[in-house]
mmCIF file of C-alpha atoms in Angstrom:
data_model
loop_
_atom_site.group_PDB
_atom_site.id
_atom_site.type_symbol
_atom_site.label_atom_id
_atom_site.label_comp_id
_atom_site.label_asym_id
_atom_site.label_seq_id
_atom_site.Cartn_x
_atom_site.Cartn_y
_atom_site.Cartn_z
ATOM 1 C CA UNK A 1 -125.057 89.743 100.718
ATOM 2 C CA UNK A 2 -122.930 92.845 102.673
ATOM 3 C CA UNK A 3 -121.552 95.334 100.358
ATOM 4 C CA UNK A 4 -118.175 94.116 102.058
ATOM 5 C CA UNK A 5 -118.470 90.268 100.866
ATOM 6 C CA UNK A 6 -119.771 91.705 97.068
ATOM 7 C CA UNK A 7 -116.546 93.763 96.676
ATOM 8 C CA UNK A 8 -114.117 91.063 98.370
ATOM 9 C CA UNK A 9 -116.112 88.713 95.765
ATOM 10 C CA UNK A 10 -115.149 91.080 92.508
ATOM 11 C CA UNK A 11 -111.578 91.236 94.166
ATOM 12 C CA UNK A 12 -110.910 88.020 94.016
ATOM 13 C CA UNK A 13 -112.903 87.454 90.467
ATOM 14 C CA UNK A 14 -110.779 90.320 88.766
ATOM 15 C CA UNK A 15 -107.160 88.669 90.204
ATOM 16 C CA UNK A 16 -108.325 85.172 89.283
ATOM 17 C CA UNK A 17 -109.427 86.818 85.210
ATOM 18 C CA UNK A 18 -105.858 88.086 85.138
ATOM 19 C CA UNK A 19 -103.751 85.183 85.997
ATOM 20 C CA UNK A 20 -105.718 83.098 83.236
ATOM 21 C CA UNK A 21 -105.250 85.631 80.492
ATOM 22 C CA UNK A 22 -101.531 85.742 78.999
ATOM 23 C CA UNK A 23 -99.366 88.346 78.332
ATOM 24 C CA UNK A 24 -99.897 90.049 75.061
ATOM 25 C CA UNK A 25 -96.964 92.350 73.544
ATOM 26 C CA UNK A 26 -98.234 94.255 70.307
ATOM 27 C CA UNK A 27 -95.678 95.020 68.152
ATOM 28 C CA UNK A 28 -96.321 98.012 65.680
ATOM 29 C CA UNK A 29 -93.805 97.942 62.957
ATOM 30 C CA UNK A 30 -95.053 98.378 59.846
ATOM 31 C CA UNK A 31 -96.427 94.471 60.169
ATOM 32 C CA UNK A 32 -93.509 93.200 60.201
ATOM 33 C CA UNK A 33 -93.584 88.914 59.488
ATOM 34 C CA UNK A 34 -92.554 86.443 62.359
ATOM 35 C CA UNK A 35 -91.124 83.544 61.725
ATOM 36 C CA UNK A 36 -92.912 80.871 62.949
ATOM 37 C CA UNK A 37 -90.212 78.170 63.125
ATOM 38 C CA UNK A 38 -87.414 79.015 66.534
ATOM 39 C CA UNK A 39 -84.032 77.381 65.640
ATOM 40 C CA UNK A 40 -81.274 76.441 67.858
ATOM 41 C CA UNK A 41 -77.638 78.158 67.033
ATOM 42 C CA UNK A 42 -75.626 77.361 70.214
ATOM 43 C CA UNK A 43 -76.997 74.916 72.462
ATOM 44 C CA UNK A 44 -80.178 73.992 73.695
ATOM 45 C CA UNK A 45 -81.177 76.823 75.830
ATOM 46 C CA UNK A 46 -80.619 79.480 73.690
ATOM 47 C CA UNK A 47 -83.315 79.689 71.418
ATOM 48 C CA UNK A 48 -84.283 82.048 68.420
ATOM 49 C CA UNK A 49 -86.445 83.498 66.524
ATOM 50 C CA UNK A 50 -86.355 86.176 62.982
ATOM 51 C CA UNK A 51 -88.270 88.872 61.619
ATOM 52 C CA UNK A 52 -88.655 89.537 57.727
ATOM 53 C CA UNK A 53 -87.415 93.387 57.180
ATOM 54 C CA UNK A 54 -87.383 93.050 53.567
ATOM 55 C CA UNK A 55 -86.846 91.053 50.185
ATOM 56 C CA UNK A 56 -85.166 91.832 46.855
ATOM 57 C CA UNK A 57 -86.617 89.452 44.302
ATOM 58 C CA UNK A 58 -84.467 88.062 41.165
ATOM 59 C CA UNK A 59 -84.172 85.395 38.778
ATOM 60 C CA UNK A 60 -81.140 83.401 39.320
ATOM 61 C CA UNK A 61 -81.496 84.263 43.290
ATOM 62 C CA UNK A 62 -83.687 86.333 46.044
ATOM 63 C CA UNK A 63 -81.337 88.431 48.975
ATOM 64 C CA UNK A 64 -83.629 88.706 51.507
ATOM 65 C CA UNK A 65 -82.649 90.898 55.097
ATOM 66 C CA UNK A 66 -84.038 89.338 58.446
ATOM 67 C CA UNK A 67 -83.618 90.427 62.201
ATOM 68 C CA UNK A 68 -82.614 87.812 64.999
ATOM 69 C CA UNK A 69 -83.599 87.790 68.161
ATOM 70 C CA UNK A 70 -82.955 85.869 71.375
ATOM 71 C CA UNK A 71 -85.688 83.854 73.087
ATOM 72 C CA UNK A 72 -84.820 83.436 76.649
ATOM 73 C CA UNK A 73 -86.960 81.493 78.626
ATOM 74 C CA UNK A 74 -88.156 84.747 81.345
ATOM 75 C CA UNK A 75 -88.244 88.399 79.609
ATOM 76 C CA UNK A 76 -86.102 90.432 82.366
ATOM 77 C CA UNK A 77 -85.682 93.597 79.650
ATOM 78 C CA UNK A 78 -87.284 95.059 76.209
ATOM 79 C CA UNK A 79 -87.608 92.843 73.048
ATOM 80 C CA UNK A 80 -84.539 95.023 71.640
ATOM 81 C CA UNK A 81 -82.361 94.214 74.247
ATOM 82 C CA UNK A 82 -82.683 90.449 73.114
ATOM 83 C CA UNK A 83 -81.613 91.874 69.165
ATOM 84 C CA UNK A 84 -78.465 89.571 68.195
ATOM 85 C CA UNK A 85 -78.156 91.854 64.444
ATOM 86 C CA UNK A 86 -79.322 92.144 61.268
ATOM 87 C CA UNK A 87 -78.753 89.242 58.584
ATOM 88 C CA UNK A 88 -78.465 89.167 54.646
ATOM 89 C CA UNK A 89 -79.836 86.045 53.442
ATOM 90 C CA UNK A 90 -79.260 85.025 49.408
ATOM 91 C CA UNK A 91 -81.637 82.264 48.463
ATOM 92 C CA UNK A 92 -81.747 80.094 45.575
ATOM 93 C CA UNK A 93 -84.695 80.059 43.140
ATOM 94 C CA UNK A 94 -86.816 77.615 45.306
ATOM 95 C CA UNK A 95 -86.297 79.495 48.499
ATOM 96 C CA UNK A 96 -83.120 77.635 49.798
ATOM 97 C CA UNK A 97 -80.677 79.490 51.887
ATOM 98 C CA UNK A 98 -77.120 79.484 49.966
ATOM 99 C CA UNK A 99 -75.211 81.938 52.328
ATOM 100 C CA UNK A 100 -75.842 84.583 54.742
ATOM 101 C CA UNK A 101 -73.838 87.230 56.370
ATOM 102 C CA UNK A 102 -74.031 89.854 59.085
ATOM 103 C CA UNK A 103 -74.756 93.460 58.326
ATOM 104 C CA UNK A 104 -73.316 96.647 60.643
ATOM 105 C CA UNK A 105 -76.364 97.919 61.969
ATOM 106 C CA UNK A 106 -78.615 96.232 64.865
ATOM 107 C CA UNK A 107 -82.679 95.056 64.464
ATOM 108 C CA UNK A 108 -83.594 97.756 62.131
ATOM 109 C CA UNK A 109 -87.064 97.839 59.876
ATOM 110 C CA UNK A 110 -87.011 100.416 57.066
ATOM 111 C CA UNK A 111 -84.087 98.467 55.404
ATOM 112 C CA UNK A 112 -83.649 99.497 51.514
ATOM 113 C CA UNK A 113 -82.412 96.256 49.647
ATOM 114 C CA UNK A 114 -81.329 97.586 45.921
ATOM 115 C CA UNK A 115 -79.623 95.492 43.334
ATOM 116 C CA UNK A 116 -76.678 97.462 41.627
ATOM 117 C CA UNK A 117 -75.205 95.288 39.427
ATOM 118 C CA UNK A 118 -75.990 97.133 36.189
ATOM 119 C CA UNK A 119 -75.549 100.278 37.397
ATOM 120 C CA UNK A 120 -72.199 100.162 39.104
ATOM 121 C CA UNK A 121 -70.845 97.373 35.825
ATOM 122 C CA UNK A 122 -70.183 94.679 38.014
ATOM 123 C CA UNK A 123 -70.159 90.906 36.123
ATOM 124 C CA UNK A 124 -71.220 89.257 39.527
ATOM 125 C CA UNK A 125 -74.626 90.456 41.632
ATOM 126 C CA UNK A 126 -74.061 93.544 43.847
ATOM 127 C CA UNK A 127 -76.631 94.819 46.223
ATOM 128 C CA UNK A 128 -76.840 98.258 48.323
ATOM 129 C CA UNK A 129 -77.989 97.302 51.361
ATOM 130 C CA UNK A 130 -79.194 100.597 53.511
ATOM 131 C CA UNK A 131 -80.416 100.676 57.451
ATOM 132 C CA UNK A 132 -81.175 103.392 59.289
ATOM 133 C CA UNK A 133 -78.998 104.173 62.005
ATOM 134 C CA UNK A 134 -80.585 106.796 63.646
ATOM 135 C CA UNK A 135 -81.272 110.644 63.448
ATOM 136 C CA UNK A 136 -82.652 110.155 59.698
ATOM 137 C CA UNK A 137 -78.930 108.340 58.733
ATOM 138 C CA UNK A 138 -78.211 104.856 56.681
ATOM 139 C CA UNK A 139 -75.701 102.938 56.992
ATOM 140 C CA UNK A 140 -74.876 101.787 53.402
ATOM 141 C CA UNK A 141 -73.303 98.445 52.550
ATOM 142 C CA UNK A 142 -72.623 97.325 48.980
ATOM 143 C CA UNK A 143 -71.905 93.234 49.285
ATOM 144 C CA UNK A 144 -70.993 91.114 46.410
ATOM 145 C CA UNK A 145 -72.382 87.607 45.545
ATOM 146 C CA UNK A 146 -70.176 85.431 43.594
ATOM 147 C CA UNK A 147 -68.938 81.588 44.053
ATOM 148 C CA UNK A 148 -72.228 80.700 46.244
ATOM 149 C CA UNK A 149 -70.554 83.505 48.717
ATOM 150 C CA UNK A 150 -71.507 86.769 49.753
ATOM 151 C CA UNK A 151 -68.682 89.129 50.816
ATOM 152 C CA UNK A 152 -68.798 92.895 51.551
ATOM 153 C CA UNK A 153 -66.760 95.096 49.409
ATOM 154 C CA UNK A 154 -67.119 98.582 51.352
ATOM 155 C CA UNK A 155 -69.769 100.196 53.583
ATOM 156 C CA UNK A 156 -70.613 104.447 53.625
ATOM 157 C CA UNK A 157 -72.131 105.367 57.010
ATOM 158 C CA UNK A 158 -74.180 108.363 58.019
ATOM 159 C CA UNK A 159 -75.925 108.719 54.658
ATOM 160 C CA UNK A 160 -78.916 110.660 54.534
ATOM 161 C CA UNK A 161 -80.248 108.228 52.066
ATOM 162 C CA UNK A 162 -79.047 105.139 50.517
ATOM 163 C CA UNK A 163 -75.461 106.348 48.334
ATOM 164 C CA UNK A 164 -76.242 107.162 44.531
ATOM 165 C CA UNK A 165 -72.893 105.031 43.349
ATOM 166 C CA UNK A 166 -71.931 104.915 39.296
ATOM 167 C CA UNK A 167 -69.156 103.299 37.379
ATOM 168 C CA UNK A 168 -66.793 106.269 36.186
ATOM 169 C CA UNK A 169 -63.863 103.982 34.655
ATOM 170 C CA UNK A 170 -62.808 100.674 35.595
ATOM 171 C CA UNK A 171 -60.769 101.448 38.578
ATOM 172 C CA UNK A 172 -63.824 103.932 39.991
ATOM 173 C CA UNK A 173 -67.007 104.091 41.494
ATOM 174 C CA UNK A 174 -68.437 107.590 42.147
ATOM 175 C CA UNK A 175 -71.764 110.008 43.234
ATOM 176 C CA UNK A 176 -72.836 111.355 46.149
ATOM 177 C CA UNK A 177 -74.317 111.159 49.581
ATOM 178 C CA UNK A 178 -76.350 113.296 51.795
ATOM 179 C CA UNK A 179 -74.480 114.664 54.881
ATOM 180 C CA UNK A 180 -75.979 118.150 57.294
ATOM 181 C CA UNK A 181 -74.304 121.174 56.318
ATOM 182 C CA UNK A 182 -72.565 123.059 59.083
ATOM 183 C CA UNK A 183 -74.927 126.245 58.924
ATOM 184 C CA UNK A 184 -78.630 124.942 59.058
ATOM 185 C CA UNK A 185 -77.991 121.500 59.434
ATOM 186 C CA UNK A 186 -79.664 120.158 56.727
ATOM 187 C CA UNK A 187 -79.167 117.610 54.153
ATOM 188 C CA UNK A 188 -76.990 118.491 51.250
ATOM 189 C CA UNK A 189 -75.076 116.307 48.350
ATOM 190 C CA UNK A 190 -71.127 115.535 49.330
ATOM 191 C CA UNK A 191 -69.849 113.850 46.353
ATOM 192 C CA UNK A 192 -68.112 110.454 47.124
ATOM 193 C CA UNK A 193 -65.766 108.183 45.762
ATOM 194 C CA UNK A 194 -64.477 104.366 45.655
ATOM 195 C CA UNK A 195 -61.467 102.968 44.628
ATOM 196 C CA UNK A 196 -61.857 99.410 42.776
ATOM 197 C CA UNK A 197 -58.564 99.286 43.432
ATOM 198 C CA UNK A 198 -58.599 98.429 47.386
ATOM 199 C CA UNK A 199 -62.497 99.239 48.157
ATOM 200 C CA UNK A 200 -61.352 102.761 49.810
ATOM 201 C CA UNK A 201 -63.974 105.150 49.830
ATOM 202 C CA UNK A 202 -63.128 108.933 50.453
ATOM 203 C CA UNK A 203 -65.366 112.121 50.444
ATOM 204 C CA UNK A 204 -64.912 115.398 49.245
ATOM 205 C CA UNK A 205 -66.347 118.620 50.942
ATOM 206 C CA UNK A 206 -67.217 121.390 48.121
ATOM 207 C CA UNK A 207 -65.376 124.445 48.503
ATOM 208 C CA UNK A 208 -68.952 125.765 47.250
ATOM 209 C CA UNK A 209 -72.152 125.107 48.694
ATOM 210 C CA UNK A 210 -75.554 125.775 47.644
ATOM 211 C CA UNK A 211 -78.505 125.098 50.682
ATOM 212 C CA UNK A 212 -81.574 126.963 49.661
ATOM 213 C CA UNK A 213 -83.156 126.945 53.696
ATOM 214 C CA UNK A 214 -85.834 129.323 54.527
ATOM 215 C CA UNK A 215 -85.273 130.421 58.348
ATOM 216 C CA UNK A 216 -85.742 133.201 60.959
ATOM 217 C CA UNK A 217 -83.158 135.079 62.651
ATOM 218 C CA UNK A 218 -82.722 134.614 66.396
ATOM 219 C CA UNK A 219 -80.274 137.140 67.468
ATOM 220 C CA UNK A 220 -79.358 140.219 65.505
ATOM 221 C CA UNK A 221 -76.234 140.238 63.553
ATOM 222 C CA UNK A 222 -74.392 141.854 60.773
ATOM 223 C CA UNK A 223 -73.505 141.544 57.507
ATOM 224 C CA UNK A 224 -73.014 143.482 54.047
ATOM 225 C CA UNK A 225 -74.549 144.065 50.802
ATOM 226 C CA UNK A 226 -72.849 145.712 47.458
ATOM 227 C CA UNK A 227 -74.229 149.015 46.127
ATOM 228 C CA UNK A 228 -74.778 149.620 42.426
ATOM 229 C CA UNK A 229 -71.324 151.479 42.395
ATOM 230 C CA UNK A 230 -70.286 147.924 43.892
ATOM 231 C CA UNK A 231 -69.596 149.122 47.518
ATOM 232 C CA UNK A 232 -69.671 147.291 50.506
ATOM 233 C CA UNK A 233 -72.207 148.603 52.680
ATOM 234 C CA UNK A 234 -72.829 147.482 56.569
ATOM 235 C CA UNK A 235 -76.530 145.260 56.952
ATOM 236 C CA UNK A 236 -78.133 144.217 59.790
ATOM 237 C CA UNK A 237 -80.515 141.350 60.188
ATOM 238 C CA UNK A 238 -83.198 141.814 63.097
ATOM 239 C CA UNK A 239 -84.487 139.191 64.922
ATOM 240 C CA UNK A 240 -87.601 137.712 63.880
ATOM 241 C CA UNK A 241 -86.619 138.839 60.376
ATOM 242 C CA UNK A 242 -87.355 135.696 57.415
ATOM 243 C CA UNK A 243 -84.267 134.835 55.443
ATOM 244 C CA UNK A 244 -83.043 132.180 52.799
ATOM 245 C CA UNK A 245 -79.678 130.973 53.471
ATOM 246 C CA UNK A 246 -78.846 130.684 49.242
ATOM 247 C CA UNK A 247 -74.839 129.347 50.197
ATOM 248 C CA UNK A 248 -72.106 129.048 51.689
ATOM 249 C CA UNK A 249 -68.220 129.044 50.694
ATOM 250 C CA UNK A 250 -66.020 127.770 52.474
ATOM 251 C CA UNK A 251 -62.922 128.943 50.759
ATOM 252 C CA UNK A 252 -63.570 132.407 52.079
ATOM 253 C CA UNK A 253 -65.869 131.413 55.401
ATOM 254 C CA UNK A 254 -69.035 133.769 53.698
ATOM 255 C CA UNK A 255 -72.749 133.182 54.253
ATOM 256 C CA UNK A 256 -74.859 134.374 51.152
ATOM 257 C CA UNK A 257 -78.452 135.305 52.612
ATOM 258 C CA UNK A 258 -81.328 136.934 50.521
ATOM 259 C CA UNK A 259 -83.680 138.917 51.921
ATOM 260 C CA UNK A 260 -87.559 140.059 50.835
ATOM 261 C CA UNK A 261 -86.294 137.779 47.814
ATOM 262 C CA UNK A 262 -84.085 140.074 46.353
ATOM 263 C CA UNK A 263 -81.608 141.913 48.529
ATOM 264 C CA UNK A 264 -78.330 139.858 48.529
ATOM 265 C CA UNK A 265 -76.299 139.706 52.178
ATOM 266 C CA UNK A 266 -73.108 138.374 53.007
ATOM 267 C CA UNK A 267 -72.385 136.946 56.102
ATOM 268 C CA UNK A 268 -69.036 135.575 57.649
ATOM 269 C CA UNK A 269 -70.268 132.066 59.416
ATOM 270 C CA UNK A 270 -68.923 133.575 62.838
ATOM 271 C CA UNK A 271 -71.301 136.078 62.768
ATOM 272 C CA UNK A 272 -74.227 133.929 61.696
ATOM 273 C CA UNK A 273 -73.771 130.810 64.378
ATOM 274 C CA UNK A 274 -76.477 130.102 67.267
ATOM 275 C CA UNK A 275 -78.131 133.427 65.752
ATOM 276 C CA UNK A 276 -80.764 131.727 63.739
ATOM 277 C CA UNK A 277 -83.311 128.725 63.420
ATOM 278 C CA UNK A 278 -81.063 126.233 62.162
ATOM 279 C CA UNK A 279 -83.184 122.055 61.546
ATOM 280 C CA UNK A 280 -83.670 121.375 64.670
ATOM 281 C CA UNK A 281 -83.492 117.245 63.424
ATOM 282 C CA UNK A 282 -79.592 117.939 62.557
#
């Protein structure tokens, strides 16, 4: 046989192997559990299908947190583009679905499901339910079950982890959340607080600000220090110098930085911006 007719031969062997083998999509995260029933919600041709993010396990019920997804017949885009939302499920103690409702975020894994009842002195069940929503963030929904019905009583978004919520009296709920401070950009308690009153959640910025972030300086740029006689003296920080940015206040814009772990600067914010390594994630 010609060495043309043995390569047209594995040619047409190797585009024959390939239109008998099907299409197979791996999907990575963190084994996540198909469903293998599809439903039918609208009609006919639109069929779907849900992924198990996560489970909270009781005795008089389980909430359980699944994604949806469209199946369309031809895949023209990425699975995510066929996403429909994330779903909070309560079951019954044999598994049956009671109610469901949607949450705010799209197909997320990495869901935290927590039950809060105790903690925040609710009578009826109360669960924390916190998706990420991007650049390390949750979005953090607290949804009450009561009558067979789940309804959500307030949501706190752009956490940096789920909300640490306690009962203060019986008209509050208080604690913090994480937010990125405005020097370094990195995660710092903002205490928080909801009104049983109307659900209203507000936030409160602290005048005072401790952020304990080890950095280098970029740029040089001034500051001062206090002598023994307590006299302001003028400072400046060289680039490629190591610094920890101890705190900030805000009530009088100042930046305190130590140095070599013991000399104490202090910094106006204007002079400190874009002029060191600030988390590069914030």
């Amino acid at each position: 046989m010609s060495r043309d007719l043995i390569l047209k031969f594995f040619i047409l062997t190797f585009i024959y192997s390939c239109s008998q083998s099907p299409q197979k999509i791996e999907i990575n995260e963190e084994e996540i559990k198909v469903d293998s029933e599809k439903v039918s919600m609208n009609s006919d041709k639109e069929k779907y299908f849900s992924v198990e993010r996560g489970i909270n396990y009781s005795k008089a019920c389980s909430i359980q947190v699944k994604s949806t997804y469209q199946m369309p017949d031809k895949l023209n885009h990425d699975s995510s583009y066929y996403c429909t939302g994330n779903y909070l499920y309560v079951l019954n103690n044999v598994g049956t679905p009671i109610d469901s409702i949607r949450l705010a975020e799209m197909c997320e894994y990495g869901i935290i499901i927590q039950n809060v009842t105790n903690q925040l002195h609710f009578k009826t069940p109360i669960f924390e339910i916190a998706t990420p929503s991007g650049s390390d963030y949750y979005t953090c929904e607290f949804i009450e079950f009561n009558a067979d019905s789940l309804r959500k009583l307030f949501e706190i978004p752009e956490a940096g982890k789920p909300a640490s919520l306690y009962w203060k009296d019986k008209n509050t709920l208080t604690g913090f959340i994480q937010g990125r401070d405005e020097i370094v950009g990195e995660f710092q308690d903002y205490p928080v607080k909801v009104s049983l009153d109307n659900y209203e959640v507000t936030y409160e910025t602290p005048s005072k600000q401790h952020i304990g972030y080890k950095t280098e300086v970029l740029e040089d740029f001034s500051g001062y220090r206090f002598t023994s006689n307590n006299e302001k003296t003028n400072f400046i920080l060289k680039k490629g110098t190591t610094i920890l940015i101890d705190s900030l206040n805000r009530l009088t814009n100042i930046v305190r930085i130590i140095v070599n772990d013991t000399i104490v600067i202090y910094v106006p914010i204007s002079n400190i911006k874009n002029k060191i390594q600030i988390n590069a994630a914030g």
